[in-house]
mmCIF file of C-alpha atoms in Angstrom:
data_model
loop_
_atom_site.group_PDB
_atom_site.id
_atom_site.type_symbol
_atom_site.label_atom_id
_atom_site.label_comp_id
_atom_site.label_asym_id
_atom_site.label_seq_id
_atom_site.Cartn_x
_atom_site.Cartn_y
_atom_site.Cartn_z
ATOM 1 C CA UNK A 183 0.000 0.000 0.000
ATOM 2 C CA UNK A 184 1.081 3.573 -0.635
ATOM 3 C CA UNK A 185 0.072 6.331 1.749
ATOM 4 C CA UNK A 186 -1.977 3.901 3.824
ATOM 5 C CA UNK A 187 -4.136 2.756 0.936
ATOM 6 C CA UNK A 188 -4.154 -0.206 -1.395
ATOM 7 C CA UNK A 189 -2.362 0.213 -4.692
ATOM 8 C CA UNK A 190 -5.021 -1.949 -6.345
ATOM 9 C CA UNK A 191 -7.745 0.202 -7.886
ATOM 10 C CA UNK A 192 -10.951 -0.671 -9.690
ATOM 11 C CA UNK A 193 -10.340 -1.334 -13.378
ATOM 12 C CA UNK A 194 -12.207 1.812 -14.335
ATOM 13 C CA UNK A 195 -9.577 4.019 -12.742
ATOM 14 C CA UNK A 196 -6.547 1.721 -12.782
ATOM 15 C CA UNK A 197 -6.491 2.044 -16.575
ATOM 16 C CA UNK A 198 -6.009 5.789 -16.197
ATOM 17 C CA UNK A 199 -2.826 5.590 -14.141
ATOM 18 C CA UNK A 200 0.347 6.511 -16.024
ATOM 19 C CA UNK A 201 2.427 4.033 -17.974
ATOM 20 C CA UNK A 202 5.515 6.214 -17.701
ATOM 21 C CA UNK A 203 6.935 8.928 -15.468
ATOM 22 C CA UNK A 204 9.459 11.610 -16.296
ATOM 23 C CA UNK A 205 11.555 11.888 -13.140
ATOM 24 C CA UNK A 206 13.801 14.839 -13.937
ATOM 25 C CA UNK A 207 16.171 16.472 -13.680
ATOM 26 C CA UNK A 208 15.141 20.063 -12.990
ATOM 27 C CA UNK A 209 16.570 22.483 -15.593
ATOM 28 C CA UNK A 210 17.458 19.481 -17.715
ATOM 29 C CA UNK A 211 14.938 19.885 -20.527
ATOM 30 C CA UNK A 212 11.890 18.235 -18.994
ATOM 31 C CA UNK A 213 9.500 20.954 -20.180
ATOM 32 C CA UNK A 214 10.706 20.432 -23.735
ATOM 33 C CA UNK A 215 10.309 16.670 -23.250
ATOM 34 C CA UNK A 216 6.745 17.224 -22.021
ATOM 35 C CA UNK A 217 5.902 19.279 -25.093
ATOM 36 C CA UNK A 218 7.588 16.817 -27.441
ATOM 37 C CA UNK A 219 5.753 13.790 -26.044
ATOM 38 C CA UNK A 220 2.524 15.769 -26.089
ATOM 39 C CA UNK A 221 2.810 16.029 -29.875
ATOM 40 C CA UNK A 222 2.737 12.238 -30.277
ATOM 41 C CA UNK A 223 -0.815 11.143 -31.182
ATOM 42 C CA UNK A 224 -0.590 8.023 -29.032
ATOM 43 C CA UNK A 225 0.452 9.847 -25.854
ATOM 44 C CA UNK A 226 -1.755 11.494 -23.246
ATOM 45 C CA UNK A 227 -0.224 13.881 -20.712
ATOM 46 C CA UNK A 228 -2.024 15.968 -18.091
ATOM 47 C CA UNK A 229 -2.737 19.539 -19.126
ATOM 48 C CA UNK A 230 -0.240 20.734 -16.579
ATOM 49 C CA UNK A 231 3.315 19.507 -16.311
ATOM 50 C CA UNK A 232 4.439 18.611 -12.772
ATOM 51 C CA UNK A 233 1.469 16.962 -11.114
ATOM 52 C CA UNK A 234 3.642 16.499 -7.988
ATOM 53 C CA UNK A 235 1.619 13.503 -6.820
ATOM 54 C CA UNK A 236 4.440 11.372 -5.407
ATOM 55 C CA UNK A 237 6.411 14.208 -3.814
ATOM 56 C CA UNK A 238 4.258 17.103 -2.594
ATOM 57 C CA UNK A 239 0.785 15.537 -2.517
ATOM 58 C CA UNK A 240 1.197 12.063 -1.013
ATOM 59 C CA UNK A 241 -1.972 12.510 1.052
ATOM 60 C CA UNK A 242 -4.125 12.549 -2.070
ATOM 61 C CA UNK A 243 -5.891 9.255 -2.882
ATOM 62 C CA UNK A 244 -4.825 7.307 -5.933
ATOM 63 C CA UNK A 245 -8.229 8.047 -7.436
ATOM 64 C CA UNK A 246 -7.271 11.753 -7.454
ATOM 65 C CA UNK A 247 -4.130 10.878 -9.383
ATOM 66 C CA UNK A 248 -6.110 8.765 -11.816
ATOM 67 C CA UNK A 249 -8.382 11.713 -12.525
ATOM 68 C CA UNK A 250 -5.431 13.524 -14.091
ATOM 69 C CA UNK A 251 -5.571 10.991 -16.927
ATOM 70 C CA UNK A 252 -9.325 10.561 -17.213
ATOM 71 C CA UNK A 253 -9.531 12.282 -20.614
ATOM 72 C CA UNK A 254 -7.093 9.891 -22.278
ATOM 73 C CA UNK A 255 -8.459 7.970 -25.234
ATOM 74 C CA UNK A 256 -8.593 4.162 -25.019
ATOM 75 C CA UNK A 257 -5.225 2.717 -25.890
ATOM 76 C CA UNK A 258 -3.273 5.935 -25.387
ATOM 77 C CA UNK A 259 -0.023 5.836 -23.454
ATOM 78 C CA UNK A 260 -0.412 7.917 -20.282
ATOM 79 C CA UNK A 261 2.521 9.735 -18.749
ATOM 80 C CA UNK A 262 3.472 12.688 -16.594
ATOM 81 C CA UNK A 263 6.668 14.568 -15.845
ATOM 82 C CA UNK A 264 7.620 16.023 -12.456
ATOM 83 C CA UNK A 265 11.354 16.832 -12.093
ATOM 84 C CA UNK A 266 11.282 16.730 -8.287
ATOM 85 C CA UNK A 267 10.592 12.976 -8.437
ATOM 86 C CA UNK A 268 14.248 12.223 -9.150
ATOM 87 C CA UNK A 269 15.578 14.123 -6.164
ATOM 88 C CA UNK A 270 12.950 13.568 -3.455
ATOM 89 C CA UNK A 271 14.229 10.650 -1.323
ATOM 90 C CA UNK A 272 10.795 9.155 -0.571
ATOM 91 C CA UNK A 273 9.433 9.153 -4.103
ATOM 92 C CA UNK A 274 11.026 5.937 -5.486
ATOM 93 C CA UNK A 275 9.321 3.754 -2.875
ATOM 94 C CA UNK A 276 6.005 5.532 -3.424
ATOM 95 C CA UNK A 277 6.190 4.944 -7.168
ATOM 96 C CA UNK A 278 7.180 1.319 -6.616
ATOM 97 C CA UNK A 279 4.133 0.772 -4.392
ATOM 98 C CA UNK A 280 1.612 2.155 -6.872
ATOM 99 C CA UNK A 281 3.244 1.782 -10.293
ATOM 100 C CA UNK A 282 5.767 -1.057 -10.075
ATOM 101 C CA UNK A 283 5.870 -1.557 -13.859
ATOM 102 C CA UNK A 284 6.061 2.093 -14.912
ATOM 103 C CA UNK A 285 8.651 3.150 -17.468
ATOM 104 C CA UNK A 286 10.919 5.815 -15.942
ATOM 105 C CA UNK A 287 12.536 8.618 -17.944
ATOM 106 C CA UNK A 288 15.508 10.693 -16.819
ATOM 107 C CA UNK A 289 17.195 13.606 -18.599
ATOM 108 C CA UNK A 290 20.634 14.487 -17.233
ATOM 109 C CA UNK A 291 22.366 17.757 -18.022
ATOM 110 C CA UNK A 292 25.949 18.780 -17.346
ATOM 111 C CA UNK A 293 25.742 18.907 -13.529
ATOM 112 C CA UNK A 294 27.583 22.212 -13.223
ATOM 113 C CA UNK A 295 25.456 23.985 -15.798
ATOM 114 C CA UNK A 296 22.326 22.489 -14.276
ATOM 115 C CA UNK A 297 23.208 23.723 -10.777
ATOM 116 C CA UNK A 298 23.924 27.227 -12.023
ATOM 117 C CA UNK A 299 20.745 27.275 -14.082
ATOM 118 C CA UNK A 300 18.749 26.333 -11.002
ATOM 119 C CA UNK A 301 20.300 29.177 -9.021
ATOM 120 C CA UNK A 302 19.320 31.726 -11.656
ATOM 121 C CA UNK A 303 15.888 30.119 -12.027
ATOM 122 C CA UNK A 304 15.363 30.493 -8.273
ATOM 123 C CA UNK A 305 16.515 34.107 -8.357
ATOM 124 C CA UNK A 306 14.213 34.876 -11.273
ATOM 125 C CA UNK A 307 11.246 33.313 -9.476
ATOM 126 C CA UNK A 308 12.005 35.092 -6.213
ATOM 127 C CA UNK A 309 12.974 31.915 -4.329
ATOM 128 C CA UNK A 310 16.583 33.011 -3.927
ATOM 129 C CA UNK A 311 17.873 36.417 -2.812
ATOM 130 C CA UNK A 312 21.523 35.493 -2.352
ATOM 131 C CA UNK A 313 24.110 35.938 -5.069
ATOM 132 C CA UNK A 314 25.098 32.649 -6.782
ATOM 133 C CA UNK A 315 28.288 32.011 -4.789
ATOM 134 C CA UNK A 316 26.537 32.780 -1.507
ATOM 135 C CA UNK A 317 23.579 30.585 -2.438
ATOM 136 C CA UNK A 318 25.910 27.661 -3.142
ATOM 137 C CA UNK A 319 27.770 28.290 0.143
ATOM 138 C CA UNK A 320 24.492 28.329 2.089
ATOM 139 C CA UNK A 321 23.119 25.124 0.583
ATOM 140 C CA UNK A 322 24.432 22.583 3.106
ATOM 141 C CA UNK A 323 23.181 24.627 6.043
ATOM 142 C CA UNK A 324 19.781 25.088 4.450
ATOM 143 C CA UNK A 325 19.353 21.412 3.645
ATOM 144 C CA UNK A 326 20.490 20.417 7.139
ATOM 145 C CA UNK A 327 17.602 22.444 8.555
ATOM 146 C CA UNK A 328 15.143 19.854 7.250
ATOM 147 C CA UNK A 329 12.936 22.557 5.723
ATOM 148 C CA UNK A 330 10.959 20.903 2.871
ATOM 149 C CA UNK A 331 11.032 24.156 0.916
ATOM 150 C CA UNK A 332 14.827 24.162 0.989
ATOM 151 C CA UNK A 333 14.850 20.566 -0.250
ATOM 152 C CA UNK A 334 12.887 21.621 -3.309
ATOM 153 C CA UNK A 335 14.154 25.141 -3.986
ATOM 154 C CA UNK A 336 17.702 25.457 -2.628
ATOM 155 C CA UNK A 337 19.210 22.056 -3.486
ATOM 156 C CA UNK A 338 21.551 23.296 -6.196
ATOM 157 C CA UNK A 339 24.605 21.050 -5.869
ATOM 158 C CA UNK A 340 22.691 18.182 -4.262
ATOM 159 C CA UNK A 341 20.313 17.897 -7.220
ATOM 160 C CA UNK A 342 23.292 17.671 -9.543
ATOM 161 C CA UNK A 343 24.665 14.621 -7.728
ATOM 162 C CA UNK A 344 22.878 12.249 -10.056
ATOM 163 C CA UNK A 345 24.407 8.943 -8.998
ATOM 164 C CA UNK A 346 22.935 9.023 -5.511
ATOM 165 C CA UNK A 347 19.494 9.803 -6.922
ATOM 166 C CA UNK A 348 19.632 7.115 -9.589
ATOM 167 C CA UNK A 349 20.808 4.510 -7.096
ATOM 168 C CA UNK A 350 17.539 4.877 -5.192
ATOM 169 C CA UNK A 351 15.678 3.893 -8.347
ATOM 170 C CA UNK A 352 18.152 1.167 -9.308
ATOM 171 C CA UNK A 353 17.488 -0.459 -5.931
ATOM 172 C CA UNK A 354 13.740 -0.732 -6.592
ATOM 173 C CA UNK A 355 13.304 -1.052 -10.352
ATOM 174 C CA UNK A 356 14.881 -3.351 -12.955
ATOM 175 C CA UNK A 357 17.223 -1.706 -15.427
ATOM 176 C CA UNK A 358 14.886 -2.232 -18.384
ATOM 177 C CA UNK A 359 12.342 0.168 -16.830
ATOM 178 C CA UNK A 360 14.763 3.113 -16.635
ATOM 179 C CA UNK A 361 15.865 5.213 -19.617
ATOM 180 C CA UNK A 362 18.607 7.744 -18.938
ATOM 181 C CA UNK A 363 19.180 10.347 -21.638
ATOM 182 C CA UNK A 364 21.572 13.257 -22.055
ATOM 183 C CA UNK A 365 19.900 16.653 -22.106
ATOM 184 C CA UNK A 366 22.503 18.093 -24.474
ATOM 185 C CA UNK A 367 21.811 15.310 -26.979
ATOM 186 C CA UNK A 368 18.084 16.064 -26.934
ATOM 187 C CA UNK A 369 18.780 19.611 -28.114
ATOM 188 C CA UNK A 370 21.865 19.115 -30.279
ATOM 189 C CA UNK A 371 21.015 15.827 -32.009
ATOM 190 C CA UNK A 372 17.360 15.063 -31.173
ATOM 191 C CA UNK A 373 16.523 12.531 -33.889
ATOM 192 C CA UNK A 374 18.212 9.451 -32.317
ATOM 193 C CA UNK A 375 17.022 10.477 -28.851
ATOM 194 C CA UNK A 376 13.446 10.736 -30.127
ATOM 195 C CA UNK A 377 13.607 7.349 -31.818
ATOM 196 C CA UNK A 378 15.112 5.729 -28.723
ATOM 197 C CA UNK A 379 12.448 7.300 -26.529
ATOM 198 C CA UNK A 380 9.596 6.069 -28.716
ATOM 199 C CA UNK A 381 11.053 2.563 -28.791
ATOM 200 C CA UNK A 382 11.470 2.529 -25.004
ATOM 201 C CA UNK A 383 7.843 3.567 -24.467
ATOM 202 C CA UNK A 384 6.535 1.160 -27.080
ATOM 203 C CA UNK A 385 5.053 3.922 -29.221
ATOM 204 C CA UNK A 386 4.331 3.777 -32.911
ATOM 205 C CA UNK A 387 7.244 5.722 -34.421
ATOM 206 C CA UNK A 388 6.407 9.160 -35.758
ATOM 207 C CA UNK A 389 8.872 11.666 -37.233
ATOM 208 C CA UNK A 390 10.463 14.304 -35.091
ATOM 209 C CA UNK A 391 8.519 17.573 -35.426
ATOM 210 C CA UNK A 392 9.954 19.929 -38.041
ATOM 211 C CA UNK A 393 10.215 22.620 -35.376
ATOM 212 C CA UNK A 394 11.761 21.174 -32.242
ATOM 213 C CA UNK A 395 10.077 22.467 -29.057
ATOM 214 C CA UNK A 396 12.401 24.389 -26.788
ATOM 215 C CA UNK A 397 10.694 25.477 -23.620
ATOM 216 C CA UNK A 398 11.655 27.136 -20.354
ATOM 217 C CA UNK A 399 15.151 27.987 -21.543
ATOM 218 C CA UNK A 400 17.402 29.989 -19.242
ATOM 219 C CA UNK A 401 18.333 33.588 -19.936
ATOM 220 C CA UNK A 402 22.099 33.053 -20.273
ATOM 221 C CA UNK A 403 23.060 34.605 -16.917
ATOM 222 C CA UNK A 404 25.105 31.482 -16.151
ATOM 223 C CA UNK A 405 27.518 32.370 -18.953
ATOM 224 C CA UNK A 406 28.731 35.358 -16.962
ATOM 225 C CA UNK A 407 29.177 33.576 -13.643
ATOM 226 C CA UNK A 408 32.450 33.975 -11.757
ATOM 227 C CA UNK A 409 34.945 31.472 -13.272
ATOM 228 C CA UNK A 410 36.126 30.540 -9.772
ATOM 229 C CA UNK A 411 32.594 29.482 -8.826
ATOM 230 C CA UNK A 412 32.340 27.362 -11.952
ATOM 231 C CA UNK A 413 35.680 25.713 -11.121
ATOM 232 C CA UNK A 414 34.493 25.077 -7.564
ATOM 233 C CA UNK A 415 31.356 23.381 -8.845
ATOM 234 C CA UNK A 416 33.352 21.353 -11.358
ATOM 235 C CA UNK A 417 35.475 20.022 -8.493
ATOM 236 C CA UNK A 418 32.438 19.272 -6.335
ATOM 237 C CA UNK A 419 30.691 17.421 -9.156
ATOM 238 C CA UNK A 420 33.610 15.573 -10.747
ATOM 239 C CA UNK A 421 32.489 12.254 -9.227
ATOM 240 C CA UNK A 422 29.032 12.690 -10.724
ATOM 241 C CA UNK A 423 30.326 13.600 -14.186
ATOM 242 C CA UNK A 424 32.788 10.717 -14.294
ATOM 243 C CA UNK A 425 30.371 8.243 -12.708
ATOM 244 C CA UNK A 426 27.575 8.951 -15.166
ATOM 245 C CA UNK A 427 29.971 8.626 -18.088
ATOM 246 C CA UNK A 428 31.258 5.302 -16.759
ATOM 247 C CA UNK A 429 27.842 3.869 -15.842
ATOM 248 C CA UNK A 430 25.918 4.812 -18.966
ATOM 249 C CA UNK A 431 28.746 4.777 -21.495
ATOM 250 C CA UNK A 432 27.406 7.401 -23.850
ATOM 251 C CA UNK A 433 30.679 9.245 -24.246
ATOM 252 C CA UNK A 434 29.296 12.273 -22.445
ATOM 253 C CA UNK A 435 31.832 15.038 -21.979
ATOM 254 C CA UNK A 436 30.957 17.180 -18.991
ATOM 255 C CA UNK A 437 34.401 18.590 -18.417
#
């Protein structure tokens, strides 16, 4: 049971639960992925990206979650994308309890660029008032406070430590249910990524749209960041960059 309730639902609503989940990462291209999948005729996604069922709304009944997919046509593949799912430590077990056979999608971006992009995203949204270097320096103290808002909004370096997050999913799901993709590849060479994604989800192949969606892009502030801060982050995240390259073998260069 998940959240004190049975994971078994009546057939009328069980059919509406998602077949796949986009787990993250934040500032890794998940909004573009949502728009791209939404263009496939065999895919149904909720009107809003980031349902936040498994992370911020665990008290909601599974029937509430099923309602998010109630307008799907018979036979459509249902999915949803919430980037906080990858990082939140309790989410993997919650997904396993309700959707043990779900296909899981992960987009990973250069961890340094992702962390910086999150800082500027937080500043733009009013979540962060500190300058980038100060925000990074304050992160450990903020996370140690146990404040749930800090876990979601001020976890800059921690969210870029991908190996620890992926290991929580590896412990609960077989490898064939997890597809890890490189964010840079989605934007720089999307055709093979799109074909691989459709094959993984069991979708009828359709061509990549002529105009590739590109949503929620940053405003380039990270390009002007202090070089010393970038070097500091590169040192902090070397293990992640090298570990991802070794584990997934895609020749990713995040150096």
